[in-house]
Amino acid sequence: MTMKVADYILARLSEWGVEHVFGYPGDGINGLLAAWGRAENEPRFIQARHEEMAAFDAVGYAKFSGRLGVCAATSGPGAIHLLNGLYDAKLDHVPVVALVGQTHRSAMGGSYQQEVDLHSLYKDVASDFLETVTVPEQLPNVLDRAIRTAYARRAPTAVIIPADVQELDYSPPTHEFKMVPSSLDRSGWSAVPSSTAVQRAAEVLNAGERVAILVGQGAAGARQEVQRIAETLGAGVAKALLGLDALSDELPYVTGPIGLLGTRPSYEMMRDCDTLLTIGSSFPYAQFLPEFGTARGVQIDLDPHMIGMRYPYEVNLVGDARETLLRLLPLLERKEARDWQEEIIGGVRRWREVMALRAEVSADPVNPEYVARCLDPLLPSDAVLTCDSGSVANWYARHLTMRGEMRASLSGTLATMGCGVPYAIGAKFARPDRPAVALVGDGAMQMNGLAELITVAKYRHEWEDPRLVIGVWNNQDLNQVTWEMRAMGGAPQFRPSQEIPDVSYARFAESLGMTGIRVEKPEQVEQAWRDALSADGPVVVEFLTDPAVPPIPPHATWEQMEATVESIIKGDPDRASMIRQGLKAKVQEFWPHRKKTSDEA
Ligand SMILES: Cc1ncc(C[n+]2csc(CCOP(=O)(O)OP(=O)(O)O)c2C)c(N)n1
Ligand SMILES: [Mg+2]
């Protein structure tokens, strides 16, 4: 039997080591689907409920496997649905290839059914590589380049294949004018900066007395080296949210996340340092970095396109984090003075106490911080964690401590809602031998999570470690935005946009044959997590949490508290409970130390 273009595409994906394609069918890719049948479903087609979820599955898969994520969708509506997930890949620098159908070549330009100008639509999201296959000889090059570019630039790329082209007999490029051959070999490579640049960086770091290190996901391959450098320089290490799992929180000088969802010790370390070393992070919020002019800076980043723009760094080292740190380390002088690091360690200890106290604040009915706090010590040290966008990301960032082999990710840069459950599905295919835990708000569950539970139910029996725990913070509110409205403008909550219906997430899970647990009282929280983590299949555990517990920022000032109070005066419906919670939590933050620093005054 002759090989069709669609057969060739699947075979080539397998040659690249692709094992899963997350997708949704439609007649724009019928040729590919038929080829999948002939190939006995290799690489494996994993069916999501919606193309956006297929793209999120692929992003989660890529994040947790370190391999390429692949998704597939039909022309028109399918291609449109993929977009948000592909943007998530683009903004978080994740290699993903989208295979997208298109109408027949004969219909193109005819305002045909499901004909959308995909090149215009994907021009931005797949700006690193986007091509339509119009004749068989363009393959393998177009597919190879899409894959190679996705890996090289850590970006989404797209290959559009008109439906009739999928059905053509495959013929390879020949040794002729205007033919483009392609090869697959992918030997390893590492970028390293010049030795003069490394020397200049060492001079800056040696001159500093109070060094702060900021790591992002790009530092994940250099854990030991980051540790060695922090110990040599007597520094503290803050983590961007995407780099939460790049370093263990068991190291006493790790201050945890930075930024609005970050910790007070990260905030203070950046405020007070005289030298900043950033490794593999494009953390965007300059206001959480040292005041310009107060600290000298060195940045290490793999991507020459992303370097030097978040802070006026003095030295920008383009290179792989590990390779660069290995070259930097021998040039560094060990700092004998340890008072700076001791101060940081003290701050971390204090923060932990404050967080423990905050989680203990009583709430109506359950304190959302307590739910995360309770989970932390129960997490297996090989857990893969995902988190959705919403107030739950605050609790994920502040209460979960990374240790052992733990992996964790969220939509760090696009900060899109709806990725928590599909990321966890991607995680189960990437690491079927590990337990996965998703932390999700009720809004995100209603947006995407509920539908994707059906996908969980469909594939649940295939994972070697059957545990997939989906924790839902049921506060019947789009709480993160509610708080943003209150804190920023002093605007009261606008109920028609913020309040969301109560849904029984646990019963929905049960209707799919999974375990559902509903927690209505604080005393049930710990046992619920224990039961979920020891179940022999996926579990949805929902917690009725209090929307009036405020996610106070790490640099909370009294002015912000006042803005909050102002909104209450303007008639916020949650005011009574909120005042109680907001002030109580604030008081806890300063107790038992009661020491005021200037910006807390
Ligand atoms: C696709 C998308 N739409 C809207 C937003 C804005 N947004 C960010 S968090 C949030 C509320 C999330 O609510 P929920 O999932 O219930 O979590 P909660 O904040 O209540 O814990 C919204 C609407 C977003 N980030 N992404
Ligand atoms: Mg909510």
XYZ file of C-alpha atoms and ligand atoms in Angstrom:
628
model
C 0.000 0.000 0.000
C 1.351 3.450 -0.816
C 2.076 5.793 1.994
C -0.061 8.882 2.112
C 1.084 12.251 3.396
C -0.903 11.703 6.608
C 0.789 8.316 7.149
C 4.148 9.931 6.641
C 3.423 12.702 9.172
C 2.543 10.190 11.883
C 5.540 8.022 11.085
C 7.836 11.036 11.232
C 6.391 12.102 14.589
C 7.180 8.640 15.920
C 10.711 8.914 14.550
C 11.068 12.097 16.587
C 10.043 10.147 19.660
C 6.556 11.648 19.940
C 4.362 9.206 21.866
C 1.194 11.227 22.451
C -0.812 13.718 20.434
C -3.541 15.577 22.328
C -6.358 16.432 20.007
C -9.918 16.659 18.898
C -11.254 15.434 15.542
C -12.953 17.207 12.679
C -13.125 16.817 8.925
C -10.172 19.137 8.400
C -7.987 16.336 9.793
C -9.975 13.295 8.658
C -7.021 12.183 6.556
C -4.804 12.207 9.632
C -7.410 10.343 11.681
C -7.637 7.633 9.021
C -3.855 7.380 9.056
C -3.959 7.021 12.835
C -6.232 4.044 12.316
C -3.776 2.499 9.870
C -0.872 3.204 12.247
C -2.713 1.438 15.063
C -2.903 4.685 16.979
C 0.762 5.463 17.041
C 1.669 8.026 18.254
C -1.264 7.758 20.568
C -4.218 10.107 19.958
C -5.426 11.398 23.337
C -8.893 12.847 23.034
C -9.663 15.999 25.053
C -13.115 17.579 25.393
C -12.135 20.807 23.664
C -9.158 21.898 21.590
C -8.067 24.491 24.166
C -7.807 21.640 26.658
C -5.871 19.558 24.130
C -3.369 22.396 23.858
C -3.167 22.722 27.666
C -2.686 18.945 27.915
C 0.224 19.292 25.492
C 1.696 22.204 27.467
C 1.399 20.278 30.746
C 2.893 17.215 29.101
C 5.830 19.247 27.779
C 6.390 21.062 31.069
C 6.559 17.864 33.076
C 8.299 15.593 30.590
C 10.869 18.022 29.226
C 9.816 16.765 25.806
C 7.812 18.180 22.940
C 4.052 18.551 23.390
C 1.957 17.911 20.287
C -1.679 18.849 19.722
C -3.982 18.452 16.737
C -7.195 20.126 15.654
C -9.427 20.563 12.686
C -9.608 23.677 10.515
C -11.696 26.737 11.473
C -13.253 26.274 14.911
C -10.756 23.631 16.055
C -7.804 25.814 15.119
C -9.412 28.777 16.866
C -10.029 26.786 20.034
C -6.359 25.785 20.253
C -5.197 29.367 20.476
C -5.301 30.066 24.207
C -3.337 26.930 25.018
C -0.793 27.756 22.335
C -0.386 31.245 23.747
C 0.172 29.669 27.139
C 3.036 27.700 25.564
C 4.397 30.804 23.896
C 4.412 32.940 27.018
C 5.841 30.236 29.298
C 8.433 29.151 26.690
C 7.236 25.597 26.188
C 7.924 23.546 23.034
C 4.602 22.585 21.440
C 3.725 21.718 17.839
C 0.165 22.194 16.591
C -1.012 20.124 13.642
C -3.989 21.876 12.100
C -6.281 20.995 9.239
C -7.451 23.320 6.492
C -10.048 23.108 3.775
C -9.134 21.500 0.422
C -6.769 23.489 -1.750
C -9.470 23.760 -4.407
C -11.792 25.581 -1.982
C -9.236 28.004 -0.576
C -10.167 31.606 -1.067
C -13.758 30.625 -1.660
C -15.127 31.693 1.731
C -15.703 27.997 2.128
C -17.218 26.352 5.160
C -14.803 26.349 8.086
C -12.282 28.264 6.018
C -10.405 30.675 8.228
C -7.251 32.498 7.235
C -5.055 30.403 9.491
C -1.837 32.139 8.548
C -3.224 35.444 9.757
C -4.763 33.822 12.817
C -1.574 31.978 13.828
C 0.881 34.629 12.655
C 1.504 35.847 16.176
C 1.101 32.735 18.302
C 3.234 30.583 16.010
C 5.542 33.386 14.941
C 8.605 31.179 15.356
C 7.470 28.745 12.695
C 4.203 28.477 10.766
C 3.844 26.740 7.426
C 1.243 25.112 5.206
C 2.078 21.873 3.451
C 0.803 22.145 -0.111
C 2.777 19.360 -1.821
C 4.151 16.114 -0.345
C 7.775 17.027 -1.080
C 7.648 19.772 1.549
C 7.834 16.933 4.023
C 9.717 16.046 6.063
C 11.269 19.499 6.115
C 8.215 21.464 7.275
C 7.445 19.062 10.098
C 11.092 18.698 11.098
C 11.549 22.447 11.243
C 8.379 22.886 13.261
C 9.687 20.378 15.796
C 13.251 21.617 15.779
C 12.177 25.241 16.123
C 9.778 24.425 18.949
C 12.649 22.810 20.826
C 15.271 25.403 19.935
C 13.156 28.448 20.692
C 11.013 26.775 23.359
C 7.924 28.007 21.551
C 4.747 26.822 19.877
C 4.966 26.210 16.153
C 2.257 25.134 13.717
C 1.929 22.993 10.616
C -1.209 23.464 8.556
C -2.178 20.583 6.292
C -5.089 21.015 3.865
C -7.428 18.046 4.013
C -6.788 16.936 0.413
C -3.004 17.128 0.892
C -3.285 14.657 3.773
C -4.689 12.150 1.257
C -1.983 12.556 -1.401
C 0.562 9.814 -1.940
C 3.761 10.715 -0.191
C 6.846 11.359 -2.264
C 10.060 12.642 -0.725
C 12.079 15.648 -1.868
C 14.553 14.825 -4.629
C 18.048 16.047 -5.455
C 16.780 18.880 -7.602
C 16.495 22.634 -7.804
C 13.894 24.004 -5.287
C 13.793 20.858 -3.231
C 14.543 21.045 0.503
C 15.754 17.869 2.168
C 15.812 17.455 5.913
C 17.560 15.310 8.493
C 16.502 14.273 11.948
C 19.643 13.847 13.995
C 19.417 15.893 17.158
C 22.684 15.865 19.015
C 22.948 17.786 22.255
C 24.309 21.301 22.514
C 24.859 23.872 25.205
C 25.226 27.613 24.981
C 28.041 29.115 27.047
C 29.002 32.759 27.471
C 32.475 34.051 26.661
C 35.084 33.760 29.418
C 35.535 37.560 29.545
C 31.837 37.970 30.226
C 31.990 35.332 32.967
C 34.992 37.119 34.483
C 33.098 40.430 34.525
C 30.155 38.734 36.201
C 32.440 37.266 38.859
C 33.868 40.719 39.592
C 30.383 42.128 40.208
C 29.390 39.214 42.426
C 32.660 39.291 44.381
C 32.265 43.012 45.064
C 28.780 42.606 46.568
C 28.121 42.231 50.260
C 24.431 41.414 50.152
C 23.727 39.185 47.182
C 20.199 38.188 46.212
C 19.629 35.403 43.696
C 16.452 35.085 41.664
C 15.824 31.779 39.906
C 13.203 30.842 37.349
C 12.330 27.718 35.429
C 15.579 28.080 33.470
C 17.541 27.231 36.620
C 15.848 23.867 37.124
C 18.710 21.976 35.497
C 21.249 23.647 37.776
C 19.962 22.922 41.271
C 23.304 21.889 42.736
C 25.159 24.760 41.128
C 22.619 27.324 42.377
C 22.997 25.859 45.821
C 26.787 26.047 45.633
C 26.741 29.625 44.428
C 24.309 30.703 47.148
C 26.498 29.068 49.757
C 29.691 30.625 48.362
C 28.196 34.087 48.197
C 26.237 33.867 51.449
C 23.155 34.759 49.441
C 19.442 34.090 49.630
C 17.451 32.674 46.727
C 13.992 33.829 45.670
C 11.973 31.943 43.079
C 9.773 33.210 40.281
C 6.456 31.383 40.321
C 7.361 29.347 37.238
C 10.566 28.326 38.968
C 8.839 27.184 42.152
C 10.180 23.670 41.658
C 13.615 24.821 40.501
C 15.007 24.698 44.040
C 14.072 22.919 47.252
C 12.361 24.933 49.971
C 14.210 22.801 52.484
C 17.277 25.006 52.035
C 16.985 27.589 54.805
C 18.046 30.564 52.660
C 15.396 29.939 49.975
C 12.897 32.750 50.454
C 10.216 31.183 48.250
C 8.280 32.950 45.529
C 8.651 36.589 44.561
C 6.020 39.040 43.368
C 2.439 39.733 44.249
C 1.875 36.110 45.220
C 5.268 35.939 46.843
C 6.653 36.053 50.339
C 7.713 38.862 52.589
C 11.327 37.554 52.858
C 11.678 37.587 49.046
C 10.357 41.132 49.029
C 12.708 42.271 51.770
C 15.733 40.524 50.265
C 15.214 42.330 46.962
C 14.614 45.606 48.740
C 17.794 45.378 50.808
C 20.340 43.612 48.576
C 23.280 45.339 46.898
C 23.726 42.732 44.125
C 21.185 40.789 42.089
C 21.958 37.571 40.226
C 19.065 36.370 38.063
C 19.223 32.855 36.640
C 16.765 31.589 34.033
C 13.901 33.898 34.847
C 12.023 36.571 32.950
C 10.014 37.592 36.014
C 8.362 40.741 34.730
C 7.568 42.910 37.735
C 10.370 45.448 38.177
C 8.771 46.831 41.342
C 9.638 43.616 43.157
C 13.297 43.814 42.070
C 15.796 46.143 43.782
C 15.294 49.875 43.370
C 17.227 50.965 40.263
C 20.644 52.250 41.245
C 20.765 50.418 44.565
C 22.019 47.074 43.309
C 24.423 45.887 40.638
C 23.084 43.084 38.514
C 24.124 39.975 36.612
C 21.718 37.928 34.537
C 22.112 34.443 33.106
C 19.648 33.367 30.452
C 19.644 30.852 27.667
C 17.798 33.147 25.310
C 19.647 36.152 23.887
C 16.251 37.523 22.910
C 14.983 37.611 26.502
C 18.041 38.878 28.343
C 18.771 42.229 29.962
C 15.327 43.732 29.855
C 13.785 43.320 33.294
C 16.445 45.199 35.240
C 19.400 47.405 34.281
C 21.859 44.517 34.624
C 25.548 45.267 34.304
C 26.495 41.867 32.872
C 24.235 39.710 30.706
C 25.465 36.156 30.295
C 23.829 34.211 27.513
C 24.146 30.559 28.295
C 22.760 27.408 29.782
C 22.327 27.910 33.532
C 24.357 24.911 34.626
C 27.177 25.341 32.143
C 27.450 29.027 32.980
C 27.402 28.531 36.740
C 30.059 25.834 36.445
C 32.315 28.394 34.752
C 31.424 31.124 37.211
C 31.900 29.142 40.416
C 35.725 28.798 40.340
C 36.022 32.574 39.945
C 33.972 33.398 43.018
C 35.439 34.239 46.389
C 33.729 32.760 49.390
C 32.213 35.516 51.499
C 33.210 35.086 55.096
C 30.567 37.436 56.511
C 27.335 35.519 56.977
C 25.135 38.107 58.662
C 23.211 38.885 55.450
C 22.353 35.255 54.869
C 21.517 34.832 58.556
C 19.124 37.764 58.289
C 17.454 36.115 55.296
C 17.205 32.795 57.100
C 15.621 34.565 60.067
C 13.100 36.241 57.772
C 12.158 32.900 56.216
C 11.611 31.394 59.650
C 9.453 34.286 60.693
C 7.431 34.132 57.484
C 6.739 30.446 58.023
C 5.423 31.179 61.503
C 3.220 33.947 60.169
C 1.871 31.682 57.430
C 1.084 28.987 59.965
C -0.820 31.541 62.028
C -2.695 32.861 59.010
C -3.820 29.374 58.125
C -5.180 28.980 61.642
C -7.459 32.033 61.402
C -11.026 30.819 61.722
C -13.232 31.408 58.689
C -16.675 30.725 57.369
C -16.801 27.800 56.835
C -13.187 26.867 55.894
C -10.122 29.097 55.609
C -8.718 28.617 52.065
C -5.173 29.018 53.378
C -5.735 26.201 55.819
C -6.720 23.871 52.972
C -3.354 24.389 51.253
C -1.450 24.369 54.516
C -2.930 21.001 55.433
C -1.998 19.522 52.080
C 1.653 20.529 52.246
C 3.064 17.936 54.664
C 0.920 15.188 53.106
C 2.302 15.637 49.601
C 4.403 12.716 48.402
C 7.938 13.847 47.578
C 7.508 12.763 43.952
C 4.194 14.596 43.432
C 3.518 16.587 40.285
C 1.531 19.700 41.163
C -0.509 21.948 38.928
C -2.347 25.087 39.854
C -4.988 27.173 38.145
C -5.199 30.958 38.029
C -7.159 32.494 40.863
C -6.714 33.131 44.557
C -5.692 29.494 44.900
C -2.398 30.433 43.217
C -1.607 32.514 46.328
C -2.031 29.508 48.579
C -0.095 27.272 46.179
C 2.772 29.762 46.130
C 2.897 30.434 49.836
C 1.906 27.229 51.589
C 3.357 24.443 49.454
C 6.994 23.681 50.060
C 9.004 22.014 47.330
C 11.116 19.056 48.308
C 12.471 15.802 46.941
C 11.535 15.171 43.344
C 8.450 17.368 43.380
C 7.485 19.117 40.176
C 5.050 22.003 39.956
C 3.745 24.414 37.374
C 0.985 26.829 36.473
C 0.280 29.247 33.677
C 2.996 31.611 34.813
C 2.926 34.320 32.201
C -0.408 34.155 30.416
C -1.966 33.402 33.802
C -4.918 31.878 32.055
C -7.764 30.245 33.892
C -8.665 26.699 33.036
C -5.245 25.058 32.750
C -5.140 23.278 36.137
C -6.972 20.062 35.262
C -5.633 19.686 31.700
C -2.070 20.314 32.915
C -2.607 17.488 35.393
C -3.783 15.221 32.565
C -0.659 16.140 30.622
C 1.324 15.357 33.780
C -0.244 11.889 34.061
C 0.806 11.081 30.511
C 4.256 12.605 31.029
C 4.879 10.864 34.372
C 2.316 8.057 34.776
C 4.435 6.666 37.603
C 3.839 9.671 39.834
C 0.864 11.065 41.748
C -0.536 14.340 40.394
C -2.371 16.994 42.365
C -4.248 19.920 40.796
C -5.252 22.985 42.802
C -8.210 24.654 41.151
C -10.760 27.395 41.891
C -14.455 26.793 41.356
C -14.535 29.352 38.521
C -11.773 27.504 36.696
C -13.567 24.209 37.333
C -16.702 25.606 35.750
C -14.731 27.070 32.849
C -12.731 23.979 31.844
C -12.144 21.587 34.708
C -15.538 19.895 34.823
C -15.449 18.987 31.161
C -11.909 17.737 31.439
C -12.885 15.448 34.325
C -14.548 13.422 31.590
C -11.122 13.024 29.972
C -9.707 11.980 33.334
C -12.458 9.370 33.649
C -11.753 8.136 30.146
C -8.034 7.533 30.669
C -7.955 6.859 34.412
C -7.142 3.161 34.136
C -4.019 3.697 32.106
C -1.754 5.332 34.635
C 0.673 3.211 36.579
C 0.230 5.370 39.694
C -3.544 5.827 39.722
C -3.533 8.900 41.951
C -4.798 12.138 40.475
C -6.215 14.469 43.106
C -8.169 17.521 42.027
C -8.660 19.928 44.915
C -11.390 22.484 44.320
C -11.664 25.676 46.395
C -15.426 26.189 46.260
C -15.990 29.804 47.337
C -18.762 30.598 44.840
C -16.786 33.619 43.756
C -14.206 34.671 41.186
C -12.267 35.658 44.223
C -8.908 36.805 42.864
C -10.613 39.434 40.739
C -12.951 40.358 43.570
C -9.896 41.152 45.678
C -8.171 42.992 42.858
C -11.216 45.221 42.542
C -11.295 45.861 46.256
C -7.581 46.482 46.691
C -6.815 48.522 43.626
C -9.628 50.959 43.251
C -11.374 50.545 46.530
C -14.294 49.442 44.353
C -16.877 47.250 46.015
C -17.454 43.771 44.727
C -19.730 43.720 41.653
C -21.842 40.699 42.324
C -23.256 40.094 38.826
C -19.738 39.495 37.509
C -18.161 37.885 40.560
C -20.622 35.515 42.137
C -20.771 32.062 40.587
C -23.276 29.263 41.076
C -22.711 26.517 43.600
C -22.007 23.252 41.858
C -21.369 19.891 43.430
C -17.946 19.067 42.053
C -17.791 15.944 44.188
C -21.091 14.612 42.884
C -20.106 15.441 39.322
C -16.979 13.328 39.828
C -19.075 10.522 41.264
C -21.361 10.622 38.245
C -18.269 9.793 36.170
C -17.337 6.858 38.370
C -14.649 8.698 40.262
C -14.438 9.407 43.973
C -15.883 12.706 45.154
C -15.367 14.206 48.611
C -17.054 17.344 49.895
C -15.565 19.143 52.875
C -17.736 21.580 54.768
C -15.845 21.901 58.052
C -12.218 22.627 58.917
C -11.917 19.457 60.952
C -12.589 17.359 57.822
C -9.862 18.933 55.705
C -6.861 16.838 56.670
C -8.631 13.500 56.487
C -10.093 14.421 53.091
C -6.632 15.096 51.676
C -5.345 11.875 53.224
C -8.186 9.861 51.695
C -7.699 11.503 48.302
C -3.952 10.875 48.316
C -4.338 7.227 49.221
C -7.163 6.419 46.791
C -6.633 3.969 43.962
C -8.007 6.329 41.320
C -8.752 9.962 40.561
C -10.481 11.952 43.290
C -12.176 15.327 43.306
C -12.099 16.849 46.755
C -13.961 20.107 47.140
C -13.644 22.474 50.075
C -16.254 25.062 50.940
C -13.953 28.001 51.484
C -14.510 31.524 52.716
C -14.260 34.175 49.961
C -13.616 36.796 52.624
C -10.062 35.705 53.418
C -7.885 38.252 51.614
C -4.768 37.313 49.664
C -2.680 40.049 51.233
C 0.323 40.995 49.084
C 3.825 40.492 50.492
C 4.358 44.214 50.861
C 0.923 44.920 52.303
C 0.766 48.438 53.588
C -1.823 50.127 55.667
C -2.816 52.212 52.630
C -3.880 49.077 50.828
C -5.780 47.961 53.828
C -7.459 51.347 53.828
C -8.422 50.992 50.186
C -10.004 47.709 51.147
C -11.867 49.341 53.986
C -13.007 52.097 51.614
C -14.658 49.504 49.393
C -16.459 48.139 52.386
C -17.771 51.582 53.229
C -18.984 51.861 49.619
C -21.214 48.908 50.275
C -19.384 45.674 49.582
C -21.821 42.896 50.353
C -19.181 40.754 52.074
C -18.029 43.508 54.348
C -18.665 42.158 57.812
C -16.888 38.894 57.308
C -14.178 40.568 55.249
C -13.259 43.139 57.849
C -12.978 40.375 60.349
C -10.737 38.268 58.110
C -8.673 41.084 56.601
C -7.792 42.663 59.885
C -7.339 39.406 61.665
C -4.894 38.151 59.046
C -3.029 41.430 59.125
C -2.738 41.312 62.866
C -1.450 37.744 62.665
C 1.257 38.891 60.316
C 2.807 41.143 62.932
C 2.179 38.971 65.881
C 4.029 37.736 67.906
C 6.968 39.894 66.792
C 5.138 43.229 66.614
C 8.177 44.813 64.969
C 7.317 47.484 62.425
C 9.514 48.112 59.418
C 9.254 51.444 57.640
C 6.996 50.314 54.798
C 4.625 48.545 57.126
C 4.007 51.709 59.105
C -9.287 32.835 30.665
C -9.264 33.834 31.781
N -10.352 34.607 32.017
C -10.344 35.504 33.039
C -9.252 35.655 33.826
C -9.244 36.679 34.957
N -9.241 35.984 36.248
C -8.109 35.701 36.916
S -8.380 34.882 38.332
C -10.042 34.902 38.104
C -10.970 34.314 39.102
C -10.790 32.852 39.274
O -11.862 32.365 40.028
P -11.837 30.928 40.657
O -11.377 29.942 39.662
O -13.150 30.695 41.288
O -10.704 31.062 41.749
P -10.734 31.985 43.067
O -10.028 33.260 42.705
O -12.137 32.181 43.459
O -9.946 31.197 44.060
C -10.360 35.550 36.907
C -11.738 35.772 36.442
C -8.124 34.848 33.527
N -6.991 34.934 34.213
N -8.179 33.935 32.523
Mg -13.711 30.841 43.238
